CSV table of C-alpha atoms in Angstrom, one decimal:
chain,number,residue,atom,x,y,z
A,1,UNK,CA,-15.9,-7.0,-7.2
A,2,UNK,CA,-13.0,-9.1,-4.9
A,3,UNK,CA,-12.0,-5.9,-3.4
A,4,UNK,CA,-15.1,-4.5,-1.8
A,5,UNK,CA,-15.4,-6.7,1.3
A,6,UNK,CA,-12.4,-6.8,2.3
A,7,UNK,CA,-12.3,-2.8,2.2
A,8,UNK,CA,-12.6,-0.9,5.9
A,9,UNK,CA,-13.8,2.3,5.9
A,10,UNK,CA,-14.9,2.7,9.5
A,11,UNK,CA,-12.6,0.7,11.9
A,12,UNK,CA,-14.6,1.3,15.3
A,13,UNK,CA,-15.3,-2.0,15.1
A,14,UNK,CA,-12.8,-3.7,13.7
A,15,UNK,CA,-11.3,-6.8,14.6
A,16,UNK,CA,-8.6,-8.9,12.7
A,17,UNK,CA,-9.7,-12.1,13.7
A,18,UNK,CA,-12.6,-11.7,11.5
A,19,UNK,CA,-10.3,-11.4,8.5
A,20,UNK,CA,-8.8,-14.9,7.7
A,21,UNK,CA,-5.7,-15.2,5.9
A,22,UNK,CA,-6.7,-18.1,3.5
A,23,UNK,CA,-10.0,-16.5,2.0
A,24,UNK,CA,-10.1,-16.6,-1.3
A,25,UNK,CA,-13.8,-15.1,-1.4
A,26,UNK,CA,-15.8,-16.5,-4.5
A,27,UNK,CA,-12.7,-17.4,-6.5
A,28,UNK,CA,-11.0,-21.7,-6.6
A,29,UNK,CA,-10.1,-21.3,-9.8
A,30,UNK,CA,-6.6,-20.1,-9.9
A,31,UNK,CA,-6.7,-19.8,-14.4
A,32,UNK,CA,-9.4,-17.6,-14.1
A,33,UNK,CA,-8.3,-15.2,-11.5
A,34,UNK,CA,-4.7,-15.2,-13.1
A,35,UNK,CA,-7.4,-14.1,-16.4
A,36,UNK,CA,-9.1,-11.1,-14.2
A,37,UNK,CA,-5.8,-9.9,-12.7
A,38,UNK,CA,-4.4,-9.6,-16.6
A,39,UNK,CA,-7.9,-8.0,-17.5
A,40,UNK,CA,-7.4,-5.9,-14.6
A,41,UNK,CA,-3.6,-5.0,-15.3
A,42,UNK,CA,-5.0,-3.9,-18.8
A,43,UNK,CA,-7.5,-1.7,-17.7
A,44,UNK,CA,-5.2,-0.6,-15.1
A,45,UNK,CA,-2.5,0.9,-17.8
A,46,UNK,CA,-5.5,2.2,-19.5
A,47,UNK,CA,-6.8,4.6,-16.4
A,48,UNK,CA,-2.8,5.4,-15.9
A,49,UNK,CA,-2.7,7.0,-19.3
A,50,UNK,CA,-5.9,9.2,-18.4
A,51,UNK,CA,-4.8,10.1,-15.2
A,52,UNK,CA,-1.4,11.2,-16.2
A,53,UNK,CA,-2.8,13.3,-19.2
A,54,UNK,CA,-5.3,14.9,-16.7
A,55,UNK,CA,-3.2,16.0,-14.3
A,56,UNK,CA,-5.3,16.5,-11.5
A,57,UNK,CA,-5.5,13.5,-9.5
A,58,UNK,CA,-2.5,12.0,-7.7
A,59,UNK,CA,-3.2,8.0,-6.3
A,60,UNK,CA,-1.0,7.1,-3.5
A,61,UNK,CA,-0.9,3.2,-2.3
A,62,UNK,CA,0.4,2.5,0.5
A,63,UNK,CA,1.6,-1.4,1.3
A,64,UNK,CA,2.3,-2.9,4.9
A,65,UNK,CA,2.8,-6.1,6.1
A,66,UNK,CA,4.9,-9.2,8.0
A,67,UNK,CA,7.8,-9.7,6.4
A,68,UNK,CA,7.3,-12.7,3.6
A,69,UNK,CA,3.5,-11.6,3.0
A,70,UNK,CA,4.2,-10.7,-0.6
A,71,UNK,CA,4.8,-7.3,-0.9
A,72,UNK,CA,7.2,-6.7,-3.4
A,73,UNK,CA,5.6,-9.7,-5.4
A,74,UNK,CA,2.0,-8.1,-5.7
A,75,UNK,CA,3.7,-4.7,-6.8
A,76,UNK,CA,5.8,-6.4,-9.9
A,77,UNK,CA,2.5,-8.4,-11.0
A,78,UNK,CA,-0.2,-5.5,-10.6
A,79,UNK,CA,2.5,-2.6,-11.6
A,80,UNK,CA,3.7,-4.1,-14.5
A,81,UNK,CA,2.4,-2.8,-17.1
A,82,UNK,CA,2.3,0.8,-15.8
A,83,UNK,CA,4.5,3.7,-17.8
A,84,UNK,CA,7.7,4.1,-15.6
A,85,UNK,CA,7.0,8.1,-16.3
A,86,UNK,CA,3.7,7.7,-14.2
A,87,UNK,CA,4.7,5.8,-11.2
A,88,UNK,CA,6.9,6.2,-8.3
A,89,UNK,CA,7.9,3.4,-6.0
A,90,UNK,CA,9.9,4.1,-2.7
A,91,UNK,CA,10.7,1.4,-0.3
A,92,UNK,CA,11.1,2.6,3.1
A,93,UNK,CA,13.3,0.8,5.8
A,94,UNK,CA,15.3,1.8,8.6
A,95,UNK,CA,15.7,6.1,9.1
A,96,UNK,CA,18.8,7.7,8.8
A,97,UNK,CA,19.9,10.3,10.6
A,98,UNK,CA,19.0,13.0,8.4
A,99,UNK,CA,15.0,11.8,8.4
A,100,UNK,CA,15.5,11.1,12.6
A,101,UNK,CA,16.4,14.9,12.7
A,102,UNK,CA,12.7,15.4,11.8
A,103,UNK,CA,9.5,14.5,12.6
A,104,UNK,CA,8.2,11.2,11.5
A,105,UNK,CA,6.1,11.7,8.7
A,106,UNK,CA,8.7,13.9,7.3
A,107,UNK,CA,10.8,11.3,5.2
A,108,UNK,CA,7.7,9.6,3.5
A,109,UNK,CA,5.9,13.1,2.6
A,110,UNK,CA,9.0,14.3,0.4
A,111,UNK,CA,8.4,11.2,-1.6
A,112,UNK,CA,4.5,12.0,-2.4
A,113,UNK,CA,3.3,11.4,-5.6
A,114,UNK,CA,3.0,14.6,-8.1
A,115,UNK,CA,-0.5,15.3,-9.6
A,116,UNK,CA,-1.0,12.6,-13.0
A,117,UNK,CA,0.9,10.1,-11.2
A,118,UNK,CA,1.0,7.0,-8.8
A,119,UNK,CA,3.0,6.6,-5.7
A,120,UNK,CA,3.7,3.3,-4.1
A,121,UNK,CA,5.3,3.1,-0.5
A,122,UNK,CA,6.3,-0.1,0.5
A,123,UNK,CA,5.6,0.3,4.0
A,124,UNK,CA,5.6,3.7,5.1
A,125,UNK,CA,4.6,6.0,8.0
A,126,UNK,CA,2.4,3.4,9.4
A,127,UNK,CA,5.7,1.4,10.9
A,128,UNK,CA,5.6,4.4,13.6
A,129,UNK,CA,2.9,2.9,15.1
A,130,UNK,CA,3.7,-0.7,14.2
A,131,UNK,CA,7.3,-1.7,14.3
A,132,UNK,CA,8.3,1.5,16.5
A,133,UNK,CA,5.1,0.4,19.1
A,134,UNK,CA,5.9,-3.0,19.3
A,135,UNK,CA,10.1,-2.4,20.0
A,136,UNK,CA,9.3,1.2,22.2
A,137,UNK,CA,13.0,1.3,22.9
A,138,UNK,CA,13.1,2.5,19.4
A,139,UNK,CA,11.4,6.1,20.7
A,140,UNK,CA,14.3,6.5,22.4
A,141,UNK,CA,16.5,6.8,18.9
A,142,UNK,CA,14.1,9.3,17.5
A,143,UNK,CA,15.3,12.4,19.0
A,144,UNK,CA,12.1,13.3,20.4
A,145,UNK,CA,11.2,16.4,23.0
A,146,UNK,CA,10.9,15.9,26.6
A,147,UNK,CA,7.3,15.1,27.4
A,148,UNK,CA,6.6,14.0,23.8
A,149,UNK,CA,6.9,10.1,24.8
A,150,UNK,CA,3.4,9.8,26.9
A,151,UNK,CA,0.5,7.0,27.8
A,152,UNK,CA,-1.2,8.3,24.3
A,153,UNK,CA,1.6,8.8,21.9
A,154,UNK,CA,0.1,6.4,19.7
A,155,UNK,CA,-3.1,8.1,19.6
A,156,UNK,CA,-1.5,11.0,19.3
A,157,UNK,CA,0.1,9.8,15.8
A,158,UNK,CA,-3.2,8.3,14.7
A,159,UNK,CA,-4.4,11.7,14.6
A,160,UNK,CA,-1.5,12.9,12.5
A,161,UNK,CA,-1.6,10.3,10.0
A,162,UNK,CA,-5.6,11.0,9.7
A,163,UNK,CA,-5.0,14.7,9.7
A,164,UNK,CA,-2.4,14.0,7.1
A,165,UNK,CA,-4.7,11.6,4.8
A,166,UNK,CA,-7.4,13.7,4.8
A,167,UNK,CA,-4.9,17.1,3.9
A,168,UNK,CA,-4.5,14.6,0.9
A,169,UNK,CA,-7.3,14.0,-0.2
A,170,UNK,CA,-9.0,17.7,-0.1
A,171,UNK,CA,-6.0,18.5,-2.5
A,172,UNK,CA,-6.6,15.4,-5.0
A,173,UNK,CA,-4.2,12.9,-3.6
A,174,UNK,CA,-6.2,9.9,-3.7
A,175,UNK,CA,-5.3,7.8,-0.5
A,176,UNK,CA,-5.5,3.4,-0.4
A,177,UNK,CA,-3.9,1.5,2.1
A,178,UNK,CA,-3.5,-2.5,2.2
A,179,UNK,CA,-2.4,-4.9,4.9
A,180,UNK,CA,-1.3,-8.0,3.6
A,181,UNK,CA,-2.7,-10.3,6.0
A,182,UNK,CA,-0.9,-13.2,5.8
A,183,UNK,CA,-1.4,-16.3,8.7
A,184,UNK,CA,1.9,-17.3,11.2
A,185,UNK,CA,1.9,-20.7,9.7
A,186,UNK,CA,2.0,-19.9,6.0
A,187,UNK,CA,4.5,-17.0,6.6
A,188,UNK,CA,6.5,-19.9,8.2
A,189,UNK,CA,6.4,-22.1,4.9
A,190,UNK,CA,7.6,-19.2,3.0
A,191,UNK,CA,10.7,-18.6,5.0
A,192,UNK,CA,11.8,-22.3,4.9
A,193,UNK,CA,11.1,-22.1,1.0
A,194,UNK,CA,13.6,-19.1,1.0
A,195,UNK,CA,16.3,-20.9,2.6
A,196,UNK,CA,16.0,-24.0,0.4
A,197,UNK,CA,16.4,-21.7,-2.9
A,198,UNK,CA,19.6,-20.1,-3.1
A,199,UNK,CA,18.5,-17.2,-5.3
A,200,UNK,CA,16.0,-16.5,-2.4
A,201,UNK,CA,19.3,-16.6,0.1
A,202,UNK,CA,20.0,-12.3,-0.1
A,203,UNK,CA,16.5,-12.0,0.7
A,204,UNK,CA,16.6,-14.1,4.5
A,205,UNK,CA,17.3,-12.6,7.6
A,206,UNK,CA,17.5,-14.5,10.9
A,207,UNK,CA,16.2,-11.1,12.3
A,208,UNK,CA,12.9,-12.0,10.6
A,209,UNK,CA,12.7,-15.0,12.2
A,210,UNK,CA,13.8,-13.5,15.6
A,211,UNK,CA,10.4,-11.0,14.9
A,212,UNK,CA,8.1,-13.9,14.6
A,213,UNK,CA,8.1,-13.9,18.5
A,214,UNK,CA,6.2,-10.6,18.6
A,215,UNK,CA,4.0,-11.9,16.4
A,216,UNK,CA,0.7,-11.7,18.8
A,217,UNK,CA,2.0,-8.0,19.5
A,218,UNK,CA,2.4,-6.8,16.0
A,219,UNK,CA,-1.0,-8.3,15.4
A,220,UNK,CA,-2.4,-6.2,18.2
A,221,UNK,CA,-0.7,-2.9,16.5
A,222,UNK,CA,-1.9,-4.0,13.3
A,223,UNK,CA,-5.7,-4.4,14.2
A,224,UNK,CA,-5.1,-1.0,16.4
A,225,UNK,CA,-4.3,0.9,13.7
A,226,UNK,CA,-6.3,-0.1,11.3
A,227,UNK,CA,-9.4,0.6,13.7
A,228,UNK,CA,-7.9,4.0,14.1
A,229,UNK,CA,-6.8,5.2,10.5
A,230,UNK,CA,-9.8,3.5,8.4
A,231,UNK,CA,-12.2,6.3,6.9
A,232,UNK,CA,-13.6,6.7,3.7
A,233,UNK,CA,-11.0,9.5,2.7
A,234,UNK,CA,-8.5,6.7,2.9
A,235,UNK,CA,-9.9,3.3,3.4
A,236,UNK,CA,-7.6,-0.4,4.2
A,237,UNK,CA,-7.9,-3.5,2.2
A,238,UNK,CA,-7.3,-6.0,4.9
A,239,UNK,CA,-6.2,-8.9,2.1
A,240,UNK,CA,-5.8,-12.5,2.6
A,241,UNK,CA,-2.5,-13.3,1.6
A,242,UNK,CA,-1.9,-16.8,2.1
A,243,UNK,CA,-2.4,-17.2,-1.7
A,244,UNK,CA,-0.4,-14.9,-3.6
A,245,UNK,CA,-2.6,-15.2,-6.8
A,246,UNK,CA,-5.7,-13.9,-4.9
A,247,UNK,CA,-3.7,-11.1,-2.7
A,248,UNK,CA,-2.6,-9.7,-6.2
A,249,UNK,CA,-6.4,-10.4,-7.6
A,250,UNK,CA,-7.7,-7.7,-4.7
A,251,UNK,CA,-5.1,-5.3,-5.1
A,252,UNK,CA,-5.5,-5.0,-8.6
A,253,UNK,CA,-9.4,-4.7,-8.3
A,254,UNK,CA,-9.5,-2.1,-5.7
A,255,UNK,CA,-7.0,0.0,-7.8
A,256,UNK,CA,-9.0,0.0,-10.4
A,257,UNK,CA,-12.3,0.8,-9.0
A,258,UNK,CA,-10.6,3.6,-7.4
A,259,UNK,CA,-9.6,4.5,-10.2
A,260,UNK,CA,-12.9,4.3,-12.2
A,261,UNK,CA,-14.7,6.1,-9.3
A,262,UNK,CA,-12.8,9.4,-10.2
A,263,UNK,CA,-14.0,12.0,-12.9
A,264,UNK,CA,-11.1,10.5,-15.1
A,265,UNK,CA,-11.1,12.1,-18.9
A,266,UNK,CA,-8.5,13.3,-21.7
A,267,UNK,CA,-7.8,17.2,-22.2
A,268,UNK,CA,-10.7,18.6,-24.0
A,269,UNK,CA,-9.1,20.1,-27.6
A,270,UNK,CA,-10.0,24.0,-27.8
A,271,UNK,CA,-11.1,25.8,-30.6
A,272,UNK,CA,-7.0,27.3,-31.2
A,273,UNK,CA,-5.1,23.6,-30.0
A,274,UNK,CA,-7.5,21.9,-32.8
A,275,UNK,CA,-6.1,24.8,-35.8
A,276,UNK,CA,-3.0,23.8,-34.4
A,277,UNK,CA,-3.2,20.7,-35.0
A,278,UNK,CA,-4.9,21.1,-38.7
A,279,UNK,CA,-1.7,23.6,-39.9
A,280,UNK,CA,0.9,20.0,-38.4
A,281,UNK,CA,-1.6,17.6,-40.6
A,282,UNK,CA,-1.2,20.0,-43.6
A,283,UNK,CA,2.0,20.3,-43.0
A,284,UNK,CA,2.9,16.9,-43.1
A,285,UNK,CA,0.8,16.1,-45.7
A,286,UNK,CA,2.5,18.5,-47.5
A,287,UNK,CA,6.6,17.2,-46.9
């Protein structure tokens, strides 16, 4: 399956230049991995149904990324065909006061995905330690205690995502992560594309542009926390993303395994559901 090597379970030894941005694994053919990610999509919706009639597993996806690596665009093509009823997508961005006036995993655990259903967070608690390490002036907005900015506040928040992820998962929250890893140059070529389409306009900030200077710093925060928050419990996809037709190809396939490696199954019928069910067929049969 696409997915599997590009899946990190144990991050000790993790390092991002290992991961290039313009692998597209086995695959050249774009018409047949656009085939697998609409075979995948199908047996995606399929799985959805059983999950939601189960009710016992929740999946939670989390999505992070430079800005132009193709978030929002692998959610619409793998999502698609999901039942709105099953699926939750939040988009997190800048806190308000309310969520500063807690602690920071507060905001993105109120949206966590009920039992039956999917969550999707694009981006999420892990800008804590990426946006929030690489601009530390922003600690100084969080309302935090005296003493609670130290040397090892990172660390410190590594643990209490883990601690968090693995609460999850003991309670049937099924945890995957994926960084979109998408290279300087082609992330470059995307924003000059955005400019030159005016439908593209609402979606350009010269504030994204003005990141691109940290660039080397958010890839150090990036390879940092994914060597400290991969475990099996709650894996990362690191995913090339310089082509958006094999990013979306990976996605889709890890979802589904996932999905496939849980004890997924309709509501056995008991004895007094199926006489139920007999009395409505004679009844209708009946009218």
């Amino acid at each position: 399956m696409p997915a599997d090597r590009y899946r990190v379970d144990d991050g000790s030894k993790f390092r991002l230049r290992d991961h290039d941005p313009r692998d597209t694994g086995d695959w050249r053919d774009k018409k047949q991995a656009r085939e697998r990610l609409q075979e995948g999509c199908r047996r995606l919706t399929e799985l959805q149904g059983v999950l939601y009639a189960q009710d016992r597993h929740a999946l939670l996806l989390i999505f992070q990324a430079m800005d132009g690596a193709g978030k929002d665009g692998v959610i619409k093509h793998v999502m698609s065909g999901l039942n709105p009823q099953g699926c939750q997508v939040f988009a997190f961005k800048q806190p308000s006061d309310e969520e500063l006036d807690h602690d920071f995993l507060w905001r993105t655990t109120r949206a966590l995905p009920e039992r039956g259903r999917i969550g999707v967070f694009n981006r999420s608690y892990y800008e804590e330690v990426l946006i929030v390490r690489v601009h530390p002036k922003i600690l100084g907005r969080q309302k935090l205690p005296k003493g609670a900015v130290t040397d090892d506040i990172w660390r410190r928040r590594f643990d209490s995502i883990n601690d968090l992820e693995a609460h999850l998962a003991r309670n049937g929250t099924v945890v995957r992560k994926f960084f979109l890893n998408i290279s300087r140059e082609e992330q470059r070529q995307r924003f000059l594309a955005r400019l030159d389409e005016p439908e593209k306009h609402w979606k350009f900030s010269l504030a994204d542009v003005e990141e691109r200077k940290h660039w080397d710093r958010y890839m150090d925060a990036y390879e940092d926390m994914i060597r400290h928050t991969s475990t099996k419990e709650a894996p990362w996809y690191v995913v090339p993303a310089d082509r958006k037709w094999f990013a979306r190809l990976v996605v889709a396939d890890a979802i589904v395994d996932t999905l496939e490696s849980l004890d997924l199954h309709y509501p056995k019928v008991d004895d007094a559901k199926r006489a139920e069910l007999d009395a409505a067929r004679k009844l209708l049969a009946a009218d």
